[in-house]
Amino acid sequence: MCAYPVLIAIGALFAYKYTAKNTKLTVENVNSTYDYIIIGAGSARCVLAARLSEDPNNRVLLLEAGGEETDNANISIPAAALSVWNTLSDWIYSATQQRNSGFAQIGDENRHYWPRGKGIGGSNNLNIMQYVRGSRYDYDEWEDQGCDGWGYDDVLPYFLKSEDIRIDDLKNSRFHNSGGSLAVIKDTVFFLFGIVLLMEERSWIGFGGSQVNVREGARGSTAAQFLRPSMGRSNLHVVVNAHVTTVVIDNKVATGVAFIKDNRKQIVSAVVVDLPVGQNMENHIYSFIPATMNTSEGLTGPKVESLSSIGQYLIFGTGPLSTTGLVGTAFIKSSKCKTKYPEIQCHLLATLLIQELAKYSEK
Ligand SMILES: Cc1cc2nc3c(=O)[nH]c(=O)nc-3n(C[C@H](O)[C@H](O)[C@H](O)COP(=O)(O)OP(=O)(O)OC[C@H]3O[C@@H](n4cnc5c(N)ncnc54)[C@H](O)[C@@H]3O)c2cc1C
């Protein structure tokens, strides 16, 4: 039985329930000038737009190439994460042909499929919702390389400001905080293993239960938790289906952007700040190792599609549909590792995701 039609129907209802009060807040026409123009309404820039527009004196424009995340009902359902891949909410990139990796990729020869989110929410709409901060070493290394103000002790207050920890054991930890916009929970739908919590919070090395961004059973994206609640502000204009094509350069200074919307090119100007961004982009490769377990626990199609599951989700926002399937996480430093921080990340997914991945791979 295919889970998608059921998931889509539930998603439509749930997305409506969750976002209806905040829809229709995008604008069609832009002003000629703003204080800040933000290109792309992805994970980071939803937060940026929300924070900048907290000051009513800032006029902020957010231009997004894709549509509204509410167009794809499955985005809000944690258990349906993989069904968002390879849809209109995904740029559907593939990497260049590789000589030494990508052998297990289905389809094009040795090219990694490279999902990237398109639309309000960006890649946050198709990710697995795991909440992972970088390790202390990541930030301290940035600072050592000249990024003053980006060391771990500098960024920690901002993590704390954003966080709304909903894991009882961590509520009194000095590394966590309550009351921020970003809900962090432990996915408790399936307790498959008695995972030993060895994670050491300072070094991020060891094994632990996964922390995920889910709020009241819905994907806790930065779009839902930061941008949407800010979209009623008169000083924040959010435009969708607006593909930025050019940064306008005047006498070697960026003064605005050109974008295409409804087949029409428009130019909008901004206050000038020179920030070299986007350099040294890196990504990690991943590989799935599927395993079948002799247990009735886990996220199976019949369990997800059962009437009790659907009812539980619609009424309480809990149950199998509210789970990401992420059970455990490990950060490991191999004997070959030359850095202070771990270089291998493992995730234990007890989930429909693997089954859906198999379907996806067969396409
Ligand atoms: C499959 C997958 C699973 C992942 N799982 C996790 C996880 O569990 N936990 C985790 O922490 N991270 C995860 N990540 C990583 C995380 O989602 C990304 O690092 C993060 O979303 C990147 O945020 P961003 O703001 O930099 O970019 P994005 O969120 O990708 O946003 C970029 C935005 O810019 C828009 N855009 C691009 N070009 C233009 C243009 N020319 N004009 C206008 N708009 C434009 C895009 O449409 C998009 O909305 C995952 C990523 C993927 C792909």
XYZ file of C-alpha atoms and ligand atoms in Angstrom:
416
model
C 0.000 0.000 0.000
C 1.383 3.415 -0.907
C 1.523 5.807 2.046
C 1.747 9.013 0.006
C -1.963 9.773 -0.671
C -2.792 9.278 2.982
C 0.167 11.360 4.080
C -0.741 14.116 1.648
C -4.324 14.248 2.923
C -3.213 14.337 6.534
C -0.518 16.839 5.697
C -3.003 19.140 4.032
C -5.212 19.100 7.100
C -2.349 19.476 9.514
C -0.590 22.176 7.506
C -3.858 24.060 7.396
C -4.339 23.666 11.136
C -0.770 24.742 11.841
C -0.261 27.610 9.421
C -3.673 28.867 8.358
C -3.507 31.935 10.544
C -0.212 32.943 8.962
C -0.883 32.338 5.260
C -1.372 34.952 2.526
C 1.238 37.191 4.056
C 3.580 37.323 1.092
C 3.572 40.442 -1.107
C 3.396 40.751 -4.893
C 4.888 44.220 -5.339
C 8.104 45.516 -3.847
C 9.283 48.997 -2.926
C 12.240 50.491 -4.805
C 14.558 50.552 -1.777
C 15.044 48.590 1.441
C 17.570 48.686 4.252
C 18.175 44.958 3.903
C 17.577 42.637 0.962
C 17.844 38.952 1.862
C 18.154 36.445 -0.974
C 16.541 33.079 -0.282
C 14.121 32.216 2.524
C 16.097 29.181 3.712
C 16.901 27.934 7.214
C 19.304 30.735 8.073
C 17.643 33.626 6.353
C 14.180 32.997 7.809
C 15.831 33.705 11.159
C 17.711 36.690 9.757
C 14.544 38.235 8.305
C 12.689 37.694 11.567
C 15.460 39.159 13.718
C 16.165 42.190 11.478
C 12.495 43.088 11.240
C 12.152 43.071 15.044
C 13.424 46.663 14.751
C 10.546 48.619 13.146
C 13.053 51.090 11.681
C 14.537 48.376 9.442
C 12.826 47.880 6.094
C 13.517 44.275 5.111
C 12.897 42.460 1.827
C 13.137 38.653 1.597
C 13.198 37.226 -1.952
C 12.606 33.489 -2.426
C 12.915 31.634 -5.732
C 10.459 28.890 -4.772
C 6.907 29.009 -3.469
C 5.312 28.851 -0.042
C 6.073 25.782 2.053
C 2.361 25.353 2.671
C 2.063 24.331 -1.012
C 3.600 20.955 -0.141
C 1.448 19.480 2.583
C 3.923 16.751 3.553
C 6.559 19.255 4.652
C 4.965 19.674 8.053
C 4.724 15.916 8.810
C 7.948 14.639 10.382
C 7.386 11.043 9.262
C 6.977 12.156 5.639
C 10.362 13.892 5.370
C 11.676 11.810 2.516
C 8.585 12.297 0.400
C 9.587 15.956 0.033
C 12.765 14.999 -1.814
C 12.646 15.153 -5.578
C 9.547 17.374 -5.652
C 8.950 21.033 -6.517
C 10.299 21.819 -3.025
C 13.732 20.509 -4.081
C 16.171 22.016 -6.584
C 17.070 18.376 -7.442
C 20.749 19.012 -8.045
C 23.327 16.352 -8.655
C 27.039 16.678 -7.981
C 29.613 16.510 -10.735
C 30.693 13.068 -11.802
C 32.965 11.485 -9.206
C 35.922 9.229 -9.835
C 36.158 7.614 -6.403
C 32.710 7.840 -4.825
C 29.022 7.673 -5.626
C 29.201 4.072 -6.801
C 25.978 3.178 -5.018
C 24.001 6.021 -6.575
C 21.054 4.887 -8.641
C 20.754 6.543 -12.026
C 23.437 8.744 -13.422
C 26.979 7.406 -13.329
C 28.709 8.235 -10.027
C 26.840 11.483 -9.526
C 25.570 12.089 -6.003
C 21.985 13.236 -5.811
C 22.206 16.575 -3.974
C 18.873 17.557 -2.422
C 18.502 21.285 -1.692
C 15.283 22.857 -0.540
C 13.396 25.370 -2.662
C 10.637 27.586 -1.279
C 10.064 29.280 2.059
C 12.003 27.166 4.567
C 14.680 26.064 2.081
C 16.527 22.847 2.928
C 14.895 22.933 6.338
C 11.789 21.621 4.547
C 13.424 18.394 3.440
C 15.937 17.734 6.165
C 15.611 15.143 8.890
C 15.105 17.750 11.634
C 18.012 16.677 13.791
C 19.168 19.436 16.115
C 22.962 19.396 16.154
C 25.181 22.316 17.051
C 28.731 22.398 15.869
C 31.313 21.363 18.416
C 33.269 23.902 20.449
C 36.246 23.244 18.200
C 34.372 24.262 15.029
C 33.679 27.746 16.323
C 36.998 28.216 18.073
C 38.737 27.283 14.840
C 36.798 30.004 13.005
C 37.900 32.492 15.633
C 41.514 31.308 15.357
C 41.301 31.959 11.626
C 40.345 35.586 12.219
C 36.564 35.578 12.688
C 36.431 37.649 15.849
C 33.197 37.135 17.756
C 32.573 33.650 16.331
C 34.296 31.558 19.022
C 32.193 29.046 20.948
C 31.762 31.299 23.979
C 30.564 34.088 21.670
C 27.982 32.010 19.784
C 26.632 30.012 22.747
C 24.422 32.903 24.010
C 22.752 33.016 20.586
C 22.072 29.274 20.611
C 20.559 29.756 24.067
C 18.490 32.736 22.952
C 16.903 30.727 20.116
C 16.306 27.500 21.971
C 13.189 26.138 23.607
C 14.443 22.893 25.133
C 11.672 20.432 25.870
C 13.815 17.597 27.226
C 13.426 17.402 30.996
C 16.952 16.094 31.698
C 18.490 19.087 29.917
C 16.327 21.911 31.215
C 18.821 22.853 33.905
C 21.902 22.450 31.730
C 23.889 25.613 31.114
C 24.118 24.576 27.451
C 20.345 24.749 26.973
C 17.532 27.225 27.438
C 13.758 27.431 27.425
C 11.437 29.989 25.896
C 13.148 30.618 22.527
C 11.521 30.088 19.132
C 13.240 26.798 18.232
C 11.611 23.796 19.916
C 14.028 20.938 20.668
C 12.607 17.594 21.716
C 13.762 14.030 22.010
C 11.804 11.867 19.598
C 10.047 9.582 22.028
C 7.683 7.656 19.797
C 9.948 4.645 19.557
C 12.285 3.473 22.245
C 14.035 0.758 20.362
C 17.167 0.516 22.353
C 18.377 1.273 25.782
C 20.839 3.740 24.366
C 23.595 4.565 26.776
C 23.939 8.318 26.980
C 27.622 8.894 26.741
C 27.550 12.139 24.817
C 29.841 14.649 26.431
C 28.339 18.074 25.783
C 31.583 19.937 25.543
C 33.355 17.716 23.046
C 30.404 16.217 21.190
C 32.027 12.813 21.084
C 30.076 9.671 21.935
C 26.649 8.145 21.616
C 23.329 9.684 22.604
C 19.638 10.006 21.934
C 18.778 12.267 18.993
C 17.429 15.763 19.571
C 15.040 17.014 16.910
C 13.221 20.202 15.943
C 9.564 19.262 16.151
C 6.896 21.509 17.639
C 3.485 20.137 18.557
C 3.966 17.255 16.145
C 4.907 19.433 13.161
C 8.328 20.015 11.541
C 9.920 22.751 13.575
C 11.463 24.642 10.693
C 12.830 28.145 11.061
C 10.157 29.177 8.542
C 7.393 27.972 10.874
C 9.006 29.159 14.082
C 10.777 32.398 13.170
C 9.532 33.727 9.827
C 5.818 32.928 9.868
C 5.189 34.593 13.224
C 6.962 37.728 11.884
C 5.228 37.943 8.531
C 2.497 40.266 9.748
C 5.046 43.053 10.312
C 4.611 45.985 7.932
C 8.406 46.467 7.658
C 8.982 42.902 6.358
C 8.141 42.080 2.745
C 8.394 38.433 1.707
C 8.167 37.708 -2.018
C 7.922 34.145 -3.378
C 8.657 32.881 -6.908
C 11.216 35.687 -7.141
C 14.435 34.279 -8.563
C 17.384 36.595 -7.980
C 19.580 36.611 -11.075
C 22.099 39.369 -10.421
C 23.653 41.348 -7.628
C 23.792 44.864 -9.033
C 27.334 46.226 -8.832
C 27.917 49.960 -9.091
C 31.531 51.119 -9.110
C 32.634 47.820 -7.491
C 29.993 48.135 -4.777
C 26.866 45.978 -4.495
C 23.881 48.324 -4.466
C 20.927 46.014 -4.996
C 19.659 42.929 -6.769
C 17.799 42.026 -9.944
C 15.175 39.298 -9.810
C 12.676 37.633 -12.097
C 9.080 37.266 -10.978
C 6.203 36.400 -13.297
C 8.632 36.592 -16.247
C 9.359 40.228 -15.412
C 12.780 41.497 -14.381
C 12.800 43.929 -11.459
C 15.597 45.789 -9.706
C 15.554 46.761 -6.072
C 18.191 48.731 -4.154
C 19.632 48.474 -0.636
C 22.034 50.102 1.810
C 25.527 48.916 0.946
C 27.601 46.537 3.075
C 30.431 44.534 1.546
C 30.331 40.970 2.920
C 32.252 38.263 1.072
C 30.037 35.212 1.662
C 29.736 31.726 0.241
C 33.421 30.912 0.108
C 34.869 27.567 1.211
C 31.571 25.724 0.869
C 31.850 22.116 2.027
C 29.393 19.268 2.340
C 29.554 15.769 3.728
C 28.726 12.532 1.978
C 26.403 10.030 3.567
C 25.531 6.442 3.111
C 22.580 4.396 4.325
C 23.124 0.964 5.829
C 19.667 -0.665 6.017
C 19.056 -3.416 8.563
C 15.929 -5.407 9.335
C 15.191 -6.041 12.980
C 13.234 -8.818 14.569
C 10.910 -6.544 16.519
C 7.458 -5.098 16.139
C 8.736 -1.677 17.166
C 9.587 0.840 14.483
C 7.756 2.978 11.980
C 5.979 0.737 9.495
C 3.530 1.708 6.753
C 0.487 0.030 8.399
C 1.312 1.693 11.707
C 1.546 5.116 10.101
C -1.612 4.678 8.076
C -3.783 3.208 10.802
C -6.874 5.156 11.768
C -5.632 5.476 15.318
C -2.366 6.968 14.065
C -4.168 9.489 11.851
C -6.645 10.388 14.578
C -3.903 10.765 17.166
C -1.932 13.041 14.879
C -4.830 15.260 13.882
C -6.167 15.671 17.394
C -3.033 15.663 19.542
C -0.148 16.107 17.040
C 1.478 12.970 18.452
C 2.009 9.325 17.424
C 3.838 7.685 14.508
C 3.212 10.561 12.082
C 4.858 13.022 14.431
C 8.106 11.108 14.613
C 11.252 11.774 12.658
C 12.368 8.180 13.309
C 15.677 9.453 14.660
C 16.508 7.342 17.678
C 20.204 7.735 18.285
C 23.208 9.689 17.151
C 26.919 9.060 17.432
C 29.843 11.383 16.837
C 32.981 9.362 16.381
C 36.639 10.191 16.029
C 38.405 7.474 14.097
C 42.016 6.490 14.759
C 42.914 8.275 11.492
C 41.308 11.534 12.565
C 43.774 14.402 12.664
C 41.462 17.059 14.109
C 40.297 17.573 17.693
C 36.643 17.133 16.741
C 34.840 14.018 15.477
C 34.761 13.447 11.727
C 32.103 10.714 11.519
C 28.412 11.128 12.298
C 26.087 8.114 12.593
C 22.322 8.277 12.864
C 20.061 5.454 13.857
C 16.759 5.769 12.027
C 13.988 3.377 13.054
C 11.681 4.417 10.386
C 9.604 4.380 7.313
C 12.263 6.646 5.906
C 14.413 3.720 4.905
C 11.466 2.091 3.176
C 10.653 5.335 1.422
C 14.282 5.729 0.496
C 14.176 2.332 -1.153
C 11.123 3.406 -3.180
C 12.878 6.616 -4.112
C 16.000 4.755 -5.204
C 13.952 2.482 -7.440
C 12.683 5.468 -9.491
C 18.480 15.824 2.828
C 19.047 16.703 3.885
C 18.971 16.307 5.216
C 19.512 17.131 6.200
N 19.345 16.800 7.513
C 19.716 17.679 8.478
C 19.386 17.468 9.845
O 18.746 16.481 10.207
N 19.818 18.388 10.751
C 20.518 19.514 10.369
O 20.884 20.323 11.229
N 20.821 19.747 9.077
C 20.400 18.881 8.131
N 20.643 19.165 6.826
C 21.368 20.399 6.504
C 20.512 21.656 6.650
O 19.179 21.427 6.253
C 21.141 22.754 5.801
O 22.479 22.920 6.188
C 20.432 24.085 5.981
O 19.053 23.951 5.716
C 21.058 25.125 5.065
O 20.436 26.358 5.346
P 20.722 27.634 4.450
O 19.902 28.733 5.003
O 22.185 27.850 4.336
O 20.239 27.238 2.976
P 18.850 26.665 2.490
O 17.973 26.289 3.636
O 19.125 25.635 1.461
O 18.157 27.935 1.818
C 18.529 28.504 0.607
C 17.287 29.212 0.058
O 17.678 30.110 -0.967
C 16.783 29.991 -2.050
N 17.497 30.421 -3.249
C 18.574 29.842 -3.827
N 18.963 30.543 -4.913
C 18.120 31.612 -5.001
C 18.005 32.707 -5.911
N 18.858 32.859 -6.933
N 16.994 33.612 -5.731
C 16.150 33.484 -4.663
N 16.205 32.464 -3.780
C 17.181 31.539 -3.941
C 16.429 28.518 -2.055
O 15.247 28.251 -2.793
C 16.308 28.230 -0.561
O 15.005 28.493 -0.081
C 20.143 18.351 5.833
C 20.218 18.731 4.500
C 19.666 17.937 3.535
C 19.736 18.398 2.109
